[in-house]
Amino acid sequence: MSTSEPGLFELPEKYRQLQDEARELAVSIRDVAERADESSSTDPDVRDRLAASGLPALAVPARWGGRFEQVDSLAMTVVREQLAAESAHLDSMFAMQGIGSYGLAIAGSDAVRDHWLPRVASLDAIAALGLTEPHVGSDLKALTTTAEVDGNEIVLNGHKSFITNGGDADFYSVLAREDDGYSLVCVPADVAGVTTHRPHQIIAPHVLSDVVLENVRVPIDHRIGEPGKGFALVLATLATFRVSVAGASIGMAESALRLALAHATDREQFGGPLARLGSVPEHLASCWTDIEAARSLTYRAAAASARDARGNLHLSSMAKVAATETCGRVVDRCVQIMGRFGITRGTAIERLYREARPMRIYEGSTEVIFDSLAKQLIKNGL
């Protein structure tokens, strides 16, 4: 199918090369993808193969072993598109290296950055971002985790919940209330007072854990950026990586369409191929059209974000919504085309059906993003 031709969107050569690298990696883990995608902890084979690919280096700037001068939204997006087509576990492991470390990369102290970021680039260390809490999701200003200065240390207390890479991470970038503001703090996982437990299991298994901080002490240089300015770092992270969620969603949608197309062309019903029967041709064509439309917006938004992430957050947000909603529709149609084969547990399409659904919630739910976009539109106009 022509949708996966590397030059279809006239990407610069360096991005086409990344697509090829990511596709090669994704295909190489097919033998373990099913096992990894059903695991709630880091799969060692996937981690080793991802590390060997060199792709995690895209998650950090060149100063600490990255492949580009700065983290590049378009690079992250085109890679996630290829990885997510084969394995949600692989895609998440790759993406979280950047999401968990980005605040540190742009505002951390030199000593802390020099210690962690080269390890992030090589996947010798797993990164995580600690934002949400048991009773705090999108409304992060309601968080209760605290950070207090005590001499040359920062003391943290709180309970983070639904943290991706929780339990397996080597460090957490934790958002906490400090005085009248909110600060981001780098917390090594092996510091006294950090405990994790996994009370949750979502419909698409994911490396998730609660992270409890009890009188956790870290040196004061582990605060990332200025006191009380943590929200700006969280926003910068979203601005850079939100569009990559769209890339992953397109990869999932296209993978589902490939499965449905193969089924519809091979299966005979009523004397002919299913692909020619009733509404099936329309379903196939509408899926293809929706994927191409979402990809066009996603690549445009990712390229704009690579130039100015904060200035183009609205485009990244639109692309995230468009692609994740498209993914949900496309996968659902593909399940319908495949009938009983689409709802059989343990099949690739059934796994995609479960994996596609959370994408509309990750990195900001559709409703929260629409609310933010509407406020911007009302305030500034078109």
Tab-separated table of C-alpha atoms in Angstrom, residues 175 178 181-184 223-234:
chain	number	residue	atom	x	y	z
A	175	LEU	CA	5.980	17.938	39.595
A	178	GLU	CA	6.687	24.455	46.255
A	181	GLY	CA	4.217	27.649	42.785
A	182	TYR	CA	4.981	24.246	41.290
A	183	SER	CA	8.469	22.904	40.735
A	184	LEU	CA	9.886	20.022	38.730
A	223	ARG	CA	15.359	20.940	41.193
A	224	ILE	CA	14.851	21.363	37.447
A	225	GLY	CA	14.763	25.038	36.519
A	226	GLU	CA	13.694	27.858	38.791
A	227	PRO	CA	11.579	27.393	41.933
A	228	GLY	CA	7.869	27.522	41.192
A	229	LYS	CA	8.358	27.425	37.397
A	230	GLY	CA	7.676	23.757	36.840
A	231	PHE	CA	4.504	24.246	34.826
A	232	ALA	CA	6.446	26.009	32.092
A	233	LEU	CA	8.653	22.927	31.777
A	234	VAL	CA	5.639	20.621	31.642
